[in-house]
JSON list of C-alpha atoms and ligand atoms in Angstrom, two decimals:
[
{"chain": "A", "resi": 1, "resn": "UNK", "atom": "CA", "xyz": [-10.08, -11.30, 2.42]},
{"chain": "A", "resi": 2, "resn": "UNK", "atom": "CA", "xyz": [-7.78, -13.51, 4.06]},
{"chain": "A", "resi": 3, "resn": "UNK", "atom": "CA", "xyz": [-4.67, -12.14, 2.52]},
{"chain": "A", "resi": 4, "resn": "UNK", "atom": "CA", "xyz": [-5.71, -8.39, 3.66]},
{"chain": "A", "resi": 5, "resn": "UNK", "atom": "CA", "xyz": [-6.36, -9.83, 7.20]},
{"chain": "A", "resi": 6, "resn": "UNK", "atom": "CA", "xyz": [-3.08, -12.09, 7.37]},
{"chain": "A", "resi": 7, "resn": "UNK", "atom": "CA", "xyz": [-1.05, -8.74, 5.87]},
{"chain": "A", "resi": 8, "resn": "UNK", "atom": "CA", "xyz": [-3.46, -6.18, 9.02]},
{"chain": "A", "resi": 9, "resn": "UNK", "atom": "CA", "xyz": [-2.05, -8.76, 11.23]},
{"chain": "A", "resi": 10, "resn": "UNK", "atom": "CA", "xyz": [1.50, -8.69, 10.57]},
{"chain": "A", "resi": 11, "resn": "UNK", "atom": "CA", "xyz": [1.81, -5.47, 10.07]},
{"chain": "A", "resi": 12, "resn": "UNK", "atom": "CA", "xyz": [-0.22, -3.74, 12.36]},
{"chain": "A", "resi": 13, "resn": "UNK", "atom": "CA", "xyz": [-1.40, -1.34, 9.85]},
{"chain": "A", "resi": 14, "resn": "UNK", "atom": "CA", "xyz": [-5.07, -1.74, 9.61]},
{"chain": "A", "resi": 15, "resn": "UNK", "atom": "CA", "xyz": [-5.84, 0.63, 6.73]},
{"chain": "A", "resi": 16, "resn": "UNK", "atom": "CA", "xyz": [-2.58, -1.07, 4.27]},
{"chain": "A", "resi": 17, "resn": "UNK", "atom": "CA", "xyz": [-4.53, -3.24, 1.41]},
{"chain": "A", "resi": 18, "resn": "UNK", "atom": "CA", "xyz": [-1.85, -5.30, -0.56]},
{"chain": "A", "resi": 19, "resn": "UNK", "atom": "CA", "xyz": [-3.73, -5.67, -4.17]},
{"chain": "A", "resi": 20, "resn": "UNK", "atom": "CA", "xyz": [-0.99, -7.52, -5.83]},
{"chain": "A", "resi": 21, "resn": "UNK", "atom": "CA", "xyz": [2.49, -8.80, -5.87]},
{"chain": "A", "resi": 22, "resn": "UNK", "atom": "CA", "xyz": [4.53, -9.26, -9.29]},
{"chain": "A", "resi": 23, "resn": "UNK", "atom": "CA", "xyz": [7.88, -11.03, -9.34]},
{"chain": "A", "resi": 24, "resn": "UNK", "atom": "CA", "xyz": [9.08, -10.07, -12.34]},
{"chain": "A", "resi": 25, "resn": "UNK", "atom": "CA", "xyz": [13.05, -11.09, -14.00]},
{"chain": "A", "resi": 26, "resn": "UNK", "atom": "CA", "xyz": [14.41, -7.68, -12.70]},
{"chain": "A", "resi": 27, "resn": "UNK", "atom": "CA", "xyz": [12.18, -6.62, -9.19]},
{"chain": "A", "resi": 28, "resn": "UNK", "atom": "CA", "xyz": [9.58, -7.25, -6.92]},
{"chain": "A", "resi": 29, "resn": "UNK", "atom": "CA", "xyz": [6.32, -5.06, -7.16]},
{"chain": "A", "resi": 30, "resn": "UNK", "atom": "CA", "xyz": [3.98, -5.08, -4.07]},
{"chain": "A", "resi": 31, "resn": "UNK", "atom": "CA", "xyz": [1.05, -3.13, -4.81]},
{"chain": "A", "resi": 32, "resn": "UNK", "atom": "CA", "xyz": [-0.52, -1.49, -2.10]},
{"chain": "A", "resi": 33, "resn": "UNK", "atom": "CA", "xyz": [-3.38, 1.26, -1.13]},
{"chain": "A", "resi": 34, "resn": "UNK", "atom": "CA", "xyz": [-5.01, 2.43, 1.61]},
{"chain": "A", "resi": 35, "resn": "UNK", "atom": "CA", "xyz": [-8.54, 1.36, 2.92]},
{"chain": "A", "resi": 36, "resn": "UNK", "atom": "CA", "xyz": [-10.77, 4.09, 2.19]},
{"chain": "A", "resi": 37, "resn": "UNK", "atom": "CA", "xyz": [-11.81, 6.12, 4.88]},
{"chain": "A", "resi": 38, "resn": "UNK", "atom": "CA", "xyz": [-13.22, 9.68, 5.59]},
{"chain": "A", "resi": 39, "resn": "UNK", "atom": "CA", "xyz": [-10.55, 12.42, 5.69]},
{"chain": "A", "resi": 40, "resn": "UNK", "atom": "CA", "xyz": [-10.44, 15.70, 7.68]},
{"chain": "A", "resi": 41, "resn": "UNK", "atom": "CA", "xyz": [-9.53, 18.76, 5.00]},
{"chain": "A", "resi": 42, "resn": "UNK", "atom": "CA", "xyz": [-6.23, 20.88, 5.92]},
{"chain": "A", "resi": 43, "resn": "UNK", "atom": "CA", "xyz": [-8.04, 24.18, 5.29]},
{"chain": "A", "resi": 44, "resn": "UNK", "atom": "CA", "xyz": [-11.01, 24.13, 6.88]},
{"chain": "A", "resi": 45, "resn": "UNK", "atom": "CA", "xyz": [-11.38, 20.60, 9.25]},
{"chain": "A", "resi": 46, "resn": "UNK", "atom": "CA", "xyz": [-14.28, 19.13, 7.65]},
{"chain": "A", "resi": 47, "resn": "UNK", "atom": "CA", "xyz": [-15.05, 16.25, 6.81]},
{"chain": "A", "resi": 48, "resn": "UNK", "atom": "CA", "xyz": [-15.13, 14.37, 3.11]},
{"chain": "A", "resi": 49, "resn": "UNK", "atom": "CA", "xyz": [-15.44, 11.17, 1.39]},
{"chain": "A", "resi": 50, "resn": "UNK", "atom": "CA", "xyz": [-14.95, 12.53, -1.96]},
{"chain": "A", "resi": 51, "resn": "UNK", "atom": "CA", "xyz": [-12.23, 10.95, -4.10]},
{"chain": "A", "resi": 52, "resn": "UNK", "atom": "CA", "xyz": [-10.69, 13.63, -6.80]},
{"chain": "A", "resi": 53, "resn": "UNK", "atom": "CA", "xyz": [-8.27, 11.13, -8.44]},
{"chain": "A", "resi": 54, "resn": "UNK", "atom": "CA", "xyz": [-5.76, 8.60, -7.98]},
{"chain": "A", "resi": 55, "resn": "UNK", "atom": "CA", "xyz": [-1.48, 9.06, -8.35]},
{"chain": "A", "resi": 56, "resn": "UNK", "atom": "CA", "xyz": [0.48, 6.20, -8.18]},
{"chain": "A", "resi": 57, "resn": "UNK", "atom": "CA", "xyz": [3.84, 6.69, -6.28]},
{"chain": "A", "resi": 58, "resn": "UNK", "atom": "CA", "xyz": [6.77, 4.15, -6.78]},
{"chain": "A", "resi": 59, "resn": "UNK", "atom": "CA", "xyz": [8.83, 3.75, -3.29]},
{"chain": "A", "resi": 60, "resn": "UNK", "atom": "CA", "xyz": [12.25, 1.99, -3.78]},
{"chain": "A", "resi": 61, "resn": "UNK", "atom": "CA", "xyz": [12.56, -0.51, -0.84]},
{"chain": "A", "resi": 62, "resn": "UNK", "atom": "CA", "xyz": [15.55, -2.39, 0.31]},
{"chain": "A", "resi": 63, "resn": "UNK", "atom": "CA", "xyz": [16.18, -5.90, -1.43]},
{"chain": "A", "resi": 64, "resn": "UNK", "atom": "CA", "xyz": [14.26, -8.58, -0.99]},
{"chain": "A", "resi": 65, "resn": "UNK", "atom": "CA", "xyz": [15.66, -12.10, -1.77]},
{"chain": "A", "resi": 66, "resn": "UNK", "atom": "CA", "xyz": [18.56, -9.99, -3.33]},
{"chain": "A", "resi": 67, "resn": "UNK", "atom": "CA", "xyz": [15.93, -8.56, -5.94]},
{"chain": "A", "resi": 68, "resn": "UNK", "atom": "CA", "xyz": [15.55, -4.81, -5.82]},
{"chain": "A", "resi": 69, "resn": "UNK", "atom": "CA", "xyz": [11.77, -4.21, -4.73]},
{"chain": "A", "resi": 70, "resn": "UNK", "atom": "CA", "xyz": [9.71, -1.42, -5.32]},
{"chain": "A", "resi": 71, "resn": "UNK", "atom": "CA", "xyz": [6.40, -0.51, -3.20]},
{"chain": "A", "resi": 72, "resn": "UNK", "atom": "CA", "xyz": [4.29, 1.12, -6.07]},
{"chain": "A", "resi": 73, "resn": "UNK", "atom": "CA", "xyz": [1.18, 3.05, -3.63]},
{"chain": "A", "resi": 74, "resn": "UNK", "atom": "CA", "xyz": [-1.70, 4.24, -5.37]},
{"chain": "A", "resi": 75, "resn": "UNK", "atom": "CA", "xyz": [-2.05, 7.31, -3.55]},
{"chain": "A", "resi": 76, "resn": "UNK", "atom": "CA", "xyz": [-5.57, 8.74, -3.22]},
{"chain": "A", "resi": 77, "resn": "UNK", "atom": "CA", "xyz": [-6.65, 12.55, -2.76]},
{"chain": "A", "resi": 78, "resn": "UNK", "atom": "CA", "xyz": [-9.74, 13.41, -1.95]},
{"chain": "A", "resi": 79, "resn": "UNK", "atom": "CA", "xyz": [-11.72, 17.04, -2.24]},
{"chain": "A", "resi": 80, "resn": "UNK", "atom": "CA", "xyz": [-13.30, 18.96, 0.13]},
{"chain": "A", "resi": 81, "resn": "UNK", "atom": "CA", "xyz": [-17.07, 19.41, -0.34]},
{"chain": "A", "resi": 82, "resn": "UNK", "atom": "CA", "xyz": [-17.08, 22.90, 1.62]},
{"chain": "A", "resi": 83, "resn": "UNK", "atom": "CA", "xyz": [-13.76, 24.72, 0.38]},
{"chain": "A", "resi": 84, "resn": "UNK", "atom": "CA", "xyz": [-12.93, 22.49, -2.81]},
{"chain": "A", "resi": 85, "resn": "UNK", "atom": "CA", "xyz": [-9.73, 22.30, -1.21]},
{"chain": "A", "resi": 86, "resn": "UNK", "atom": "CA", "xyz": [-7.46, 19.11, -2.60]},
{"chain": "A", "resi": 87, "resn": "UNK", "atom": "CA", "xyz": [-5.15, 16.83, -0.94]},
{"chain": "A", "resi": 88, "resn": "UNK", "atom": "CA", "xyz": [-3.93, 13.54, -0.55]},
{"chain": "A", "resi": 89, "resn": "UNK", "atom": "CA", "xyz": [-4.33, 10.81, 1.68]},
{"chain": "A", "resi": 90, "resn": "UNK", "atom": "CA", "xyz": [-2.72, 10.35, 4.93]},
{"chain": "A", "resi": 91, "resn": "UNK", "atom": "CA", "xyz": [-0.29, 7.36, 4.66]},
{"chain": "A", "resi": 92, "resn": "UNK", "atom": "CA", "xyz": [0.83, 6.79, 7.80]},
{"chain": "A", "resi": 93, "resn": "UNK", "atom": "CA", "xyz": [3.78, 3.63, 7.18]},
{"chain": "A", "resi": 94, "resn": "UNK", "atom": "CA", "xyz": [5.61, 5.73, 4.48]},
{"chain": "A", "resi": 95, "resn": "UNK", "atom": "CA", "xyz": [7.84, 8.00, 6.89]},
{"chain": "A", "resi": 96, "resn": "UNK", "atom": "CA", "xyz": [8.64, 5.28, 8.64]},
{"chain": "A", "resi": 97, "resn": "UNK", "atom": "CA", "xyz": [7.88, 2.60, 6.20]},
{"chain": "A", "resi": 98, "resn": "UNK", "atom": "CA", "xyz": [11.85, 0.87, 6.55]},
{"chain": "A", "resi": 99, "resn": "UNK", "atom": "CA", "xyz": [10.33, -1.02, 9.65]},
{"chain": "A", "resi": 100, "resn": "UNK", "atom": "CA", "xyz": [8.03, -2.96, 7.94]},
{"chain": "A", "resi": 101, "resn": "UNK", "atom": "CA", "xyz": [10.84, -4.35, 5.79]},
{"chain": "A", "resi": 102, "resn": "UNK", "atom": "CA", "xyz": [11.24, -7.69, 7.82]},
{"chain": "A", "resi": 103, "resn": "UNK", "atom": "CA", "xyz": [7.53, -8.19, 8.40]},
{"chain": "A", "resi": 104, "resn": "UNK", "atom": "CA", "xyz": [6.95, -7.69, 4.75]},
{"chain": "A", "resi": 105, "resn": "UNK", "atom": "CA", "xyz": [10.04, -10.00, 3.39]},
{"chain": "A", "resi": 106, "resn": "UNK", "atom": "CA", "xyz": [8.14, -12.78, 5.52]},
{"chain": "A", "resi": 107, "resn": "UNK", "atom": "CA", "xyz": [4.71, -12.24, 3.75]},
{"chain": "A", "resi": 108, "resn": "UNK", "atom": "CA", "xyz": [6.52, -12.10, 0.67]},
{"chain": "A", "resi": 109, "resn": "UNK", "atom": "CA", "xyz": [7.60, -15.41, 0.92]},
{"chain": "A", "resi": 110, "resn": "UNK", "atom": "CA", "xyz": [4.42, -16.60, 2.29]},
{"chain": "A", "resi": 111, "resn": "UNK", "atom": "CA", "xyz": [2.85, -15.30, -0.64]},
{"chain": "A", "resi": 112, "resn": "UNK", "atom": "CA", "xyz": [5.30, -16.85, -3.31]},
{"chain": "A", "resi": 113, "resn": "UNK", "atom": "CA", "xyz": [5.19, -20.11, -1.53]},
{"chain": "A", "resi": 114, "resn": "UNK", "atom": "CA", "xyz": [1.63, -20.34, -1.67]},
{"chain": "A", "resi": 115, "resn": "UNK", "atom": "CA", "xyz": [1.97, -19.67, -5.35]},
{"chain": "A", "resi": 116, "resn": "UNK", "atom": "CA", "xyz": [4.82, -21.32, -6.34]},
{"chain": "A", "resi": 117, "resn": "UNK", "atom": "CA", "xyz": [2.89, -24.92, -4.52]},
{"chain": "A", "resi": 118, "resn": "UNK", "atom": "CA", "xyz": [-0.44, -23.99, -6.03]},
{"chain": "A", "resi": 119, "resn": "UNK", "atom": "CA", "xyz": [1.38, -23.21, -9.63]},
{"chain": "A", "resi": 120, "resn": "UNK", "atom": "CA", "xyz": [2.91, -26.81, -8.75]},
{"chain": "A", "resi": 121, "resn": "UNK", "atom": "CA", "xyz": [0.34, -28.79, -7.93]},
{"chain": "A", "resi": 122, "resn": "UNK", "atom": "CA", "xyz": [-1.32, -28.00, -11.80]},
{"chain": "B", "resi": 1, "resn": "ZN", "atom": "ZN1", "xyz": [-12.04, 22.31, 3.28]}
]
């Protein structure tokens, strides 16, 4: 909804969903996963939809708001229909996934402000 939109926006990363953010006493947690979307199998180049099952994959990230942080990605792999051939999703920020640091301290914020005034005005 909006928050997927705002988060496409800044981050230029159409497929990133962020499902949740916890701020607990000792880290951040952003939860994120990838939009679903049809995959090419490494073996033989077709084409599949087919989820096998889920991993989730914790990625430290630099401080945030002097807090460690922690990207936890629920990493999908799908499974070829013509070779049964599994593998997991293409995630195409986490190579390079330091740049989105700044962008993501700023939705952060946004995101715990709009809490924080919401949680206020109650
Ligand atoms: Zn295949």
């Amino acid at each position: 909804m909006h928050n997927n939109n705002f988060i496409k926006n800044l981050l230029g990363f159409k497929d990133v969903i962020v499902t949740k953010i916890l701020n607990t006493d000792n880290c951040f947690e952003i939860y994120l996963e990838m939009k679903k979307k049809p995959h090419t199998c490494p073996c033989c180049n077709s084409q599949t939809r087919r989820v096998h099952d889920y991993r989730i994959q914790r990625v430290k990230h630099i401080p945030l708001f002097l807090k460690p942080t922690v990207l936890v990605i629920k990493k999908r792999r799908y499974r070829c229909n013509i070779c049964g051939k599994r593998f997991y999703e293409h995630i195409e920020f986490l190579p390079r996934y330091y740049r989105i640091t700044n962008l993501l301290s700023m939705y952060v914020i946004t995101e715990l402000t709009n809490t924080y005034s919401m949680s206020s005005l109650a």
